[in-house]
CSV table of C-alpha atoms in Angstrom, one decimal:
chain,number,residue,atom,x,y,z
A,16,MET,CA,-62.1,-50.8,-0.8
A,17,HIS,CA,-65.5,-49.4,-1.9
A,18,THR,CA,-67.9,-49.9,1.4
A,19,LEU,CA,-65.2,-49.1,4.1
A,20,ARG,CA,-62.6,-46.3,4.5
A,21,THR,CA,-59.8,-46.9,6.9
A,22,GLU,CA,-57.4,-44.4,8.7
A,23,LEU,CA,-54.4,-45.3,10.8
A,24,SER,CA,-52.9,-43.2,13.4
A,25,ASP,CA,-50.7,-44.0,16.3
A,26,GLY,CA,-51.4,-47.5,16.2
A,27,ILE,CA,-55.3,-47.0,16.1
A,28,GLN,CA,-57.1,-48.0,13.0
A,29,THR,CA,-60.3,-46.3,12.5
A,30,VAL,CA,-62.7,-48.2,10.1
A,31,THR,CA,-65.6,-46.5,8.9
A,32,LEU,CA,-68.5,-48.1,7.3
A,33,ASP,CA,-69.2,-46.0,4.1
A,34,ARG,CA,-72.1,-47.3,1.7
A,35,GLY,CA,-74.7,-44.9,1.0
A,36,LYS,CA,-76.7,-42.7,3.7
A,37,ALA,CA,-77.2,-45.6,6.2
A,38,ASN,CA,-74.7,-48.2,5.5
A,39,PRO,CA,-76.9,-51.0,4.4
A,40,ILE,CA,-74.8,-54.4,4.5
A,41,ASN,CA,-74.4,-56.2,1.2
A,42,HIS,CA,-72.1,-59.0,0.2
A,43,GLN,CA,-69.5,-56.9,-0.9
A,44,MET,CA,-69.2,-55.0,2.5
A,45,ILE,CA,-68.9,-58.4,3.9
A,46,LEU,CA,-66.3,-59.5,2.0
A,47,GLU,CA,-64.4,-56.2,2.4
A,48,MET,CA,-64.6,-56.5,6.1
A,49,ARG,CA,-63.4,-59.8,6.2
A,50,GLN,CA,-60.6,-59.1,4.2
A,51,LEU,CA,-59.5,-56.0,6.4
A,52,ILE,CA,-59.9,-57.9,9.6
A,53,ALA,CA,-57.5,-60.7,8.1
A,54,GLU,CA,-55.0,-57.9,7.1
A,55,THR,CA,-55.3,-56.1,10.7
A,56,ASN,CA,-54.7,-59.3,12.4
A,57,HIS,CA,-51.4,-59.5,10.7
A,58,ASN,CA,-50.3,-55.9,10.4
A,59,GLU,CA,-48.0,-55.3,13.4
A,60,ALA,CA,-48.7,-51.6,13.0
A,61,VAL,CA,-52.2,-51.8,14.0
A,62,LEU,CA,-52.7,-52.3,17.9
A,63,GLY,CA,-56.4,-52.1,17.7
A,64,CYS,CA,-59.3,-50.8,15.9
A,65,LEU,CA,-62.3,-48.3,16.0
A,66,LEU,CA,-65.3,-49.4,14.1
A,67,THR,CA,-67.9,-46.4,13.1
A,68,GLY,CA,-70.4,-45.4,10.8
A,69,LYS,CA,-71.8,-41.9,9.7
A,70,PRO,CA,-73.4,-39.2,11.7
A,71,GLY,CA,-77.0,-40.8,12.4
A,72,TYR,CA,-76.1,-44.1,11.2
A,73,PHE,CA,-74.1,-47.0,12.1
A,74,SER,CA,-75.4,-49.3,9.9
A,75,ALA,CA,-79.1,-49.8,9.1
A,76,GLY,CA,-78.7,-53.4,8.9
A,77,LEU,CA,-78.8,-55.9,6.0
A,78,ASP,CA,-79.3,-54.2,2.6
A,79,VAL,CA,-82.7,-56.1,2.0
A,80,VAL,CA,-83.4,-54.1,-1.2
A,81,GLU,CA,-80.2,-55.9,-2.8
A,82,LEU,CA,-80.7,-59.1,-1.1
A,83,TYR,CA,-84.4,-59.5,-2.4
A,84,ASP,CA,-82.9,-60.0,-5.9
A,85,TYR,CA,-80.2,-62.3,-4.8
A,86,ASP,CA,-80.8,-65.9,-6.4
A,87,PRO,CA,-80.6,-69.0,-3.9
A,88,ALA,CA,-76.7,-69.5,-4.7
A,89,GLN,CA,-76.0,-65.6,-4.0
A,90,MET,CA,-78.2,-65.9,-0.8
A,91,LYS,CA,-76.3,-69.0,0.6
A,92,ALA,CA,-73.1,-67.3,-0.4
A,93,PHE,CA,-74.0,-64.2,1.4
A,94,TRP,CA,-75.0,-66.0,4.6
A,95,GLN,CA,-72.1,-68.0,4.7
A,96,ASP,CA,-69.8,-64.9,4.4
A,97,LEU,CA,-71.8,-63.1,7.0
A,98,ALA,CA,-71.4,-66.2,9.7
A,99,SER,CA,-67.8,-66.0,8.6
A,100,LEU,CA,-67.4,-62.5,9.3
A,101,LEU,CA,-69.2,-62.6,12.9
A,102,ALA,CA,-66.7,-65.2,13.8
A,103,ASP,CA,-63.6,-63.5,12.1
A,104,LEU,CA,-64.4,-60.3,14.0
A,105,SER,CA,-65.3,-61.9,17.3
A,106,ALA,CA,-62.0,-63.9,17.1
A,107,SER,CA,-59.8,-61.0,16.2
A,108,PRO,CA,-56.9,-61.1,18.7
A,109,LYS,CA,-56.8,-57.2,18.6
A,110,PRO,CA,-59.2,-55.0,20.6
A,111,TRP,CA,-62.2,-53.4,18.6
A,112,VAL,CA,-64.4,-50.8,19.9
A,113,ALA,CA,-67.7,-49.9,18.2
A,114,ALA,CA,-68.2,-46.3,18.1
A,115,ILE,CA,-72.0,-46.5,17.4
A,116,SER,CA,-72.8,-43.1,15.6
A,117,GLY,CA,-76.6,-43.8,15.2
A,118,HIS,CA,-79.0,-46.2,14.2
A,119,SER,CA,-78.0,-49.7,14.6
A,120,PRO,CA,-80.7,-52.1,14.1
A,121,ALA,CA,-80.5,-55.8,13.0
A,122,GLY,CA,-77.3,-56.3,11.2
A,123,GLY,CA,-76.0,-53.2,12.6
A,124,CYS,CA,-76.2,-54.4,16.0
A,125,VAL,CA,-74.9,-57.6,15.0
A,126,ILE,CA,-71.8,-56.3,13.7
A,127,ALA,CA,-71.3,-54.1,16.8
A,128,LEU,CA,-71.9,-57.1,19.2
A,129,CYS,CA,-68.7,-58.5,17.8
A,130,CYS,CA,-66.8,-55.9,19.3
A,131,ASP,CA,-65.0,-55.8,22.6
A,132,GLN,CA,-67.1,-52.7,23.5
A,133,ARG,CA,-69.5,-50.5,22.2
A,134,VAL,CA,-70.0,-46.7,22.7
A,135,MET,CA,-73.1,-45.2,21.4
A,136,ALA,CA,-74.4,-41.8,20.5
A,137,ALA,CA,-77.0,-40.3,22.6
A,138,GLY,CA,-80.3,-39.2,20.8
A,139,ASN,CA,-83.3,-40.7,19.0
A,140,TYR,CA,-81.5,-43.7,17.8
A,141,ARG,CA,-82.6,-47.5,18.0
A,142,ILE,CA,-80.3,-50.5,18.4
A,143,GLY,CA,-81.4,-54.3,18.7
A,144,LEU,CA,-82.5,-57.3,16.6
A,145,ASN,CA,-85.7,-56.7,14.8
A,146,GLU,CA,-85.4,-59.6,12.3
A,147,VAL,CA,-88.6,-61.5,13.7
A,148,PRO,CA,-91.3,-59.0,12.9
A,149,VAL,CA,-90.0,-58.1,9.4
A,150,GLY,CA,-90.0,-61.9,8.6
A,151,ILE,CA,-86.7,-63.1,9.0
A,152,VAL,CA,-85.6,-66.2,11.0
A,153,VAL,CA,-82.7,-65.6,13.5
A,154,PRO,CA,-79.9,-68.2,13.1
A,155,SER,CA,-79.0,-69.8,16.3
A,156,PRO,CA,-75.4,-68.3,16.4
A,157,ILE,CA,-76.8,-64.6,16.2
A,158,PHE,CA,-78.8,-65.5,19.2
A,159,ASP,CA,-75.8,-66.7,20.9
A,160,LEU,CA,-73.9,-63.6,20.0
A,161,TYR,CA,-76.9,-61.5,21.5
A,162,ALA,CA,-77.0,-63.9,24.6
A,163,SER,CA,-73.3,-63.4,25.2
A,164,VAL,CA,-73.8,-59.9,25.9
A,165,LEU,CA,-77.4,-59.8,27.5
A,166,GLY,CA,-77.6,-63.0,29.0
A,167,ASN,CA,-80.0,-66.0,27.5
A,168,ARG,CA,-83.2,-64.9,29.0
A,169,GLN,CA,-83.2,-61.0,28.1
A,170,ALA,CA,-81.8,-61.8,24.7
A,171,TYR,CA,-84.5,-64.3,24.1
A,172,GLN,CA,-87.3,-61.7,25.2
A,173,PHE,CA,-85.7,-58.9,23.2
A,174,LEU,CA,-85.2,-61.1,20.0
A,175,MET,CA,-88.8,-62.8,20.1
A,176,GLU,CA,-90.3,-59.3,20.4
A,177,GLY,CA,-88.2,-57.7,17.9
A,178,LYS,CA,-87.3,-54.9,20.4
A,179,LEU,CA,-85.6,-51.9,19.3
A,180,LEU,CA,-83.9,-49.8,22.4
A,181,LEU,CA,-83.1,-46.2,22.8
A,182,PRO,CA,-79.4,-45.7,23.6
A,183,GLN,CA,-79.9,-45.1,27.6
A,184,ASP,CA,-82.2,-48.4,27.7
A,185,ALA,CA,-79.5,-50.2,25.6
A,186,LEU,CA,-76.9,-48.8,28.3
A,187,ALA,CA,-79.2,-50.0,31.1
A,188,CYS,CA,-79.3,-53.5,30.1
A,189,GLY,CA,-76.0,-53.7,29.1
A,190,LEU,CA,-76.2,-54.0,25.4
A,191,VAL,CA,-73.7,-51.0,25.1
A,192,ASP,CA,-71.1,-49.8,27.4
A,193,ALA,CA,-71.6,-45.9,27.3
A,194,VAL,CA,-73.8,-43.4,26.0
A,195,VAL,CA,-72.2,-40.0,25.2
A,196,ASP,CA,-73.0,-37.0,22.9
A,197,PRO,CA,-72.8,-37.6,19.3
A,198,GLU,CA,-69.5,-35.3,18.8
A,199,GLN,CA,-67.8,-37.6,21.6
A,200,VAL,CA,-68.3,-41.0,20.5
A,201,LEU,CA,-65.2,-41.3,18.5
A,202,GLU,CA,-63.2,-39.9,21.1
A,203,THR,CA,-64.7,-41.8,23.9
A,204,SER,CA,-64.4,-45.1,22.1
A,205,ARG,CA,-60.6,-44.1,21.3
A,206,GLN,CA,-60.2,-43.6,24.8
A,207,ARG,CA,-61.8,-47.0,25.8
A,208,LEU,CA,-59.5,-48.8,23.0
A,209,LEU,CA,-56.3,-46.8,24.7
A,210,HIS,CA,-57.3,-48.4,28.1
A,211,TYR,CA,-57.2,-51.9,26.7
A,212,LEU,CA,-53.9,-51.2,24.8
A,213,SER,CA,-52.2,-50.0,28.2
A,214,LEU,CA,-52.3,-53.3,29.3
A,215,ASN,CA,-49.9,-56.4,28.7
A,216,GLN,CA,-51.1,-57.4,25.0
A,217,MET,CA,-49.8,-61.1,25.4
A,218,VAL,CA,-52.1,-61.4,28.5
A,219,TRP,CA,-54.9,-59.5,27.3
A,220,ARG,CA,-55.2,-61.4,24.0
A,221,GLN,CA,-54.6,-64.7,25.3
A,222,THR,CA,-57.4,-63.8,27.9
A,223,LYS,CA,-60.0,-62.7,25.2
A,224,GLN,CA,-59.1,-66.0,23.3
A,225,LEU,CA,-59.6,-68.2,26.4
A,226,LEU,CA,-62.9,-66.2,27.4
A,227,LYS,CA,-64.3,-66.0,23.9
A,228,ALA,CA,-63.5,-69.8,22.8
A,229,PRO,CA,-66.9,-71.1,23.6
A,230,LEU,CA,-68.6,-68.2,21.7
A,231,ILE,CA,-66.4,-68.7,18.7
A,232,ALA,CA,-67.1,-72.3,18.5
A,233,GLN,CA,-70.9,-71.4,18.5
A,234,LEU,CA,-70.3,-69.0,15.6
A,235,ARG,CA,-68.8,-71.7,13.4
A,236,PRO,CA,-71.5,-74.2,13.5
A,237,ASP,CA,-72.7,-76.7,10.9
A,238,PHE,CA,-74.0,-74.2,8.4
A,239,ASP,CA,-76.9,-76.0,7.2
A,240,THR,CA,-78.4,-76.7,10.6
A,241,ALA,CA,-77.8,-73.3,11.9
A,242,PHE,CA,-78.8,-71.2,8.7
A,243,GLY,CA,-80.9,-73.5,6.7
A,244,PRO,CA,-84.2,-72.5,8.3
A,245,THR,CA,-83.2,-68.7,7.7
A,246,LEU,CA,-82.6,-69.5,4.0
A,247,ASP,CA,-85.9,-71.6,3.8
A,248,GLN,CA,-88.0,-69.1,5.2
A,249,TRP,CA,-86.6,-66.4,3.0
A,250,TRP,CA,-88.1,-68.0,0.0
A,251,ARG,CA,-91.7,-68.6,1.4
A,252,GLU,CA,-94.3,-66.7,-0.3
A,253,GLU,CA,-95.4,-65.2,2.9
A,254,SER,CA,-92.0,-63.9,3.8
A,255,ARG,CA,-91.4,-62.5,0.4
A,256,SER,CA,-94.4,-60.4,0.4
A,257,GLN,CA,-93.7,-59.2,3.8
A,258,ILE,CA,-90.1,-57.9,2.6
A,259,ALA,CA,-91.3,-56.6,-0.6
A,260,ALA,CA,-94.0,-54.5,1.4
A,261,MET,CA,-91.2,-53.5,3.7
A,262,ILE,CA,-89.1,-52.5,0.6
A,263,GLN,CA,-91.9,-50.3,-0.8
A,264,LYS,CA,-91.8,-48.4,2.4
A,265,LEU,CA,-88.0,-48.0,2.6
A,266,LYS,CA,-88.3,-46.6,-1.2
A,267,GLN,CA,-90.7,-44.1,-0.3
A,268,ARG,CA,-88.8,-42.4,2.5
């Protein structure tokens, strides 16, 4: 795999996002994650997974620089596979804990939301969904995922504002489950995962399946209904101009 690194030790598989400095999410990363999840689900040697990034960045979100040059067919395929990834990860029968190693806006936050717990590094980092201010229409399944953690009212307010939160604020509202020193993120996440694994796994997995069933159904909607507005807006001149301006700022950093 070109965008992920994996390490298996004592039944725990650590999956590290490994693409550039900030782990921007492109189509290749999505396809590799889907493949990895499918393999993990059927690998009896893997009991649970830690999902992490690089120091300072879990993931900066969707790779808008690459996505900007996709043609309509590529863009639709990207969103179709992203939608499938969110359902695949959320529905995995095995426990996943996100060890959020730094910034996790937009798509980075969405990936972390699919995990069973989230442990975030303390520091001047941001997490949340900021798609609206940058000109991207948020598909309803992503709101449903956000609301499954924050509740409808708070998810709606945060999403419509494009609110990005510091780690302690994310902890206070329940977006993350723990905030620890950066060097403790992986170990704290591992301890959380080990607690899950200390429980009866048949009971744990069946309970997860039952409790997440309504969300999984929301994550597998009619694609054109849920994601069509996102794709339509992406190709509008005002959105293209807004995203192009953002890309220029990114390239100047």
